[in-house]
Amino acid sequence: MGEQKRKEATKDEFIFGKKNYKFMLIGLICIALGFILMSGGGSDDPNVFDPSIFSWRRIRLAPTLVLIGFGIQVYAILLNPNKEK
């Protein structure tokens, strides 16, 4: 009897709420956008140097977006979905 009662109590309970999943999705989009901005800048010929790998977008913007995305992920995990306003 105790096992059946425990199954009924935990039947419809999720660890994260809807708000948590929204923030997780926003964080994943930021991380993916950062990695997309980091890509490219290669050269077809390995003997030719291409200075575009040191552009502001690849050195500053993309890593900042990735770090912001990871910060949003941490916030989404720590956010309490049951907290009243």
PDB file of C-alpha atoms in Angstrom:
ATOM      1  CA  MET A   1       0.000   0.000   0.000  1.00  0.00           C
ATOM      2  CA  GLY A   2       2.827   2.417   0.781  1.00  0.00           C
ATOM      3  CA  GLU A   3       4.443   1.920  -2.644  1.00  0.00           C
ATOM      4  CA  GLN A   4       1.205   2.712  -4.477  1.00  0.00           C
ATOM      5  CA  LYS A   5       0.714   5.880  -2.425  1.00  0.00           C
ATOM      6  CA  ARG A   6       4.264   7.009  -3.219  1.00  0.00           C
ATOM      7  CA  LYS A   7       3.725   6.454  -6.966  1.00  0.00           C
ATOM      8  CA  GLU A   8       0.539   8.528  -6.889  1.00  0.00           C
ATOM      9  CA  ALA A   9       2.290  11.357  -5.037  1.00  0.00           C
ATOM     10  CA  THR A  10       5.127  11.636  -7.594  1.00  0.00           C
ATOM     11  CA  LYS A  11       3.049  10.929 -10.680  1.00  0.00           C
ATOM     12  CA  ASP A  12       2.672  14.397 -12.237  1.00  0.00           C
ATOM     13  CA  GLU A  13       5.595  16.245 -10.680  1.00  0.00           C
ATOM     14  CA  PHE A  14       8.405  17.616 -12.847  1.00  0.00           C
ATOM     15  CA  ILE A  15      11.729  18.839 -11.518  1.00  0.00           C
ATOM     16  CA  PHE A  16      11.666  22.002 -13.627  1.00  0.00           C
ATOM     17  CA  GLY A  17       8.769  24.283 -14.444  1.00  0.00           C
ATOM     18  CA  LYS A  18       7.789  25.939 -17.695  1.00  0.00           C
ATOM     19  CA  LYS A  19       9.793  29.054 -16.822  1.00  0.00           C
ATOM     20  CA  ASN A  20      12.940  26.956 -16.292  1.00  0.00           C
ATOM     21  CA  TYR A  21      12.634  25.362 -19.722  1.00  0.00           C
ATOM     22  CA  LYS A  22      12.140  28.760 -21.378  1.00  0.00           C
ATOM     23  CA  PHE A  23      15.350  30.057 -19.835  1.00  0.00           C
ATOM     24  CA  MET A  24      17.170  26.841 -20.791  1.00  0.00           C
ATOM     25  CA  LEU A  25      16.064  27.258 -24.402  1.00  0.00           C
ATOM     26  CA  ILE A  26      17.215  30.897 -24.433  1.00  0.00           C
ATOM     27  CA  GLY A  27      20.575  29.803 -22.999  1.00  0.00           C
ATOM     28  CA  LEU A  28      20.993  27.069 -25.603  1.00  0.00           C
ATOM     29  CA  ILE A  29      20.214  29.543 -28.389  1.00  0.00           C
ATOM     30  CA  CYS A  30      22.857  31.952 -27.032  1.00  0.00           C
ATOM     31  CA  ILE A  31      25.451  29.170 -26.841  1.00  0.00           C
ATOM     32  CA  ALA A  32      24.666  27.924 -30.349  1.00  0.00           C
ATOM     33  CA  LEU A  33      24.785  31.455 -31.760  1.00  0.00           C
ATOM     34  CA  GLY A  34      28.162  32.017 -30.106  1.00  0.00           C
ATOM     35  CA  PHE A  35      29.622  28.869 -31.631  1.00  0.00           C
ATOM     36  CA  ILE A  36      28.193  29.753 -35.043  1.00  0.00           C
ATOM     37  CA  LEU A  37      29.817  33.202 -34.837  1.00  0.00           C
ATOM     38  CA  MET A  38      33.147  31.571 -33.903  1.00  0.00           C
ATOM     39  CA  SER A  39      33.192  29.327 -36.954  1.00  0.00           C
ATOM     40  CA  GLY A  40      34.870  30.119 -40.253  1.00  0.00           C
ATOM     41  CA  GLY A  41      37.929  32.190 -40.978  1.00  0.00           C
ATOM     42  CA  GLY A  42      39.964  29.309 -42.304  1.00  0.00           C
ATOM     43  CA  SER A  43      42.145  29.288 -45.365  1.00  0.00           C
ATOM     44  CA  ASP A  44      42.052  26.807 -48.229  1.00  0.00           C
ATOM     45  CA  ASP A  45      45.823  26.897 -48.545  1.00  0.00           C
ATOM     46  CA  PRO A  46      47.673  26.032 -45.290  1.00  0.00           C
ATOM     47  CA  ASN A  47      50.701  28.076 -46.411  1.00  0.00           C
ATOM     48  CA  VAL A  48      48.693  31.329 -46.583  1.00  0.00           C
ATOM     49  CA  PHE A  49      47.926  33.240 -43.361  1.00  0.00           C
ATOM     50  CA  ASP A  50      44.408  34.634 -43.077  1.00  0.00           C
ATOM     51  CA  PRO A  51      44.144  37.484 -40.519  1.00  0.00           C
ATOM     52  CA  SER A  52      40.334  37.227 -40.397  1.00  0.00           C
ATOM     53  CA  ILE A  53      40.644  34.661 -37.597  1.00  0.00           C
ATOM     54  CA  PHE A  54      41.483  37.566 -35.294  1.00  0.00           C
ATOM     55  CA  SER A  55      38.344  39.559 -36.018  1.00  0.00           C
ATOM     56  CA  TRP A  56      36.387  41.249 -33.218  1.00  0.00           C
ATOM     57  CA  ARG A  57      33.475  38.907 -33.810  1.00  0.00           C
ATOM     58  CA  ARG A  58      35.533  35.739 -33.219  1.00  0.00           C
ATOM     59  CA  ILE A  59      37.694  37.051 -30.378  1.00  0.00           C
ATOM     60  CA  ARG A  60      35.238  39.115 -28.306  1.00  0.00           C
ATOM     61  CA  LEU A  61      31.604  38.719 -29.333  1.00  0.00           C
ATOM     62  CA  ALA A  62      31.296  34.951 -29.801  1.00  0.00           C
ATOM     63  CA  PRO A  63      33.000  33.864 -26.534  1.00  0.00           C
ATOM     64  CA  THR A  64      30.992  36.490 -24.639  1.00  0.00           C
ATOM     65  CA  LEU A  65      27.752  35.082 -26.064  1.00  0.00           C
ATOM     66  CA  VAL A  66      28.787  31.556 -25.089  1.00  0.00           C
ATOM     67  CA  LEU A  67      29.574  32.631 -21.520  1.00  0.00           C
ATOM     68  CA  ILE A  68      26.290  34.535 -21.260  1.00  0.00           C
ATOM     69  CA  GLY A  69      24.490  31.408 -22.505  1.00  0.00           C
ATOM     70  CA  PHE A  70      26.158  29.270 -19.845  1.00  0.00           C
ATOM     71  CA  GLY A  71      25.207  31.864 -17.219  1.00  0.00           C
ATOM     72  CA  ILE A  72      21.586  31.707 -18.362  1.00  0.00           C
ATOM     73  CA  GLN A  73      21.726  27.912 -18.123  1.00  0.00           C
ATOM     74  CA  VAL A  74      22.950  28.083 -14.519  1.00  0.00           C
ATOM     75  CA  TYR A  75      20.200  30.586 -13.703  1.00  0.00           C
ATOM     76  CA  ALA A  76      17.586  28.322 -15.323  1.00  0.00           C
ATOM     77  CA  ILE A  77      18.725  25.350 -13.252  1.00  0.00           C
ATOM     78  CA  LEU A  78      18.764  27.313  -9.976  1.00  0.00           C
ATOM     79  CA  LEU A  79      15.436  29.069 -10.620  1.00  0.00           C
ATOM     80  CA  ASN A  80      12.740  27.840  -8.240  1.00  0.00           C
ATOM     81  CA  PRO A  81       9.582  27.086 -10.269  1.00  0.00           C
ATOM     82  CA  ASN A  82       7.381  26.827  -7.162  1.00  0.00           C
ATOM     83  CA  LYS A  83       8.285  30.256  -5.771  1.00  0.00           C
ATOM     84  CA  GLU A  84       5.355  32.651  -5.498  1.00  0.00           C
ATOM     85  CA  LYS A  85       5.784  36.218  -6.751  1.00  0.00           C
TER      86      LYS A  85
END
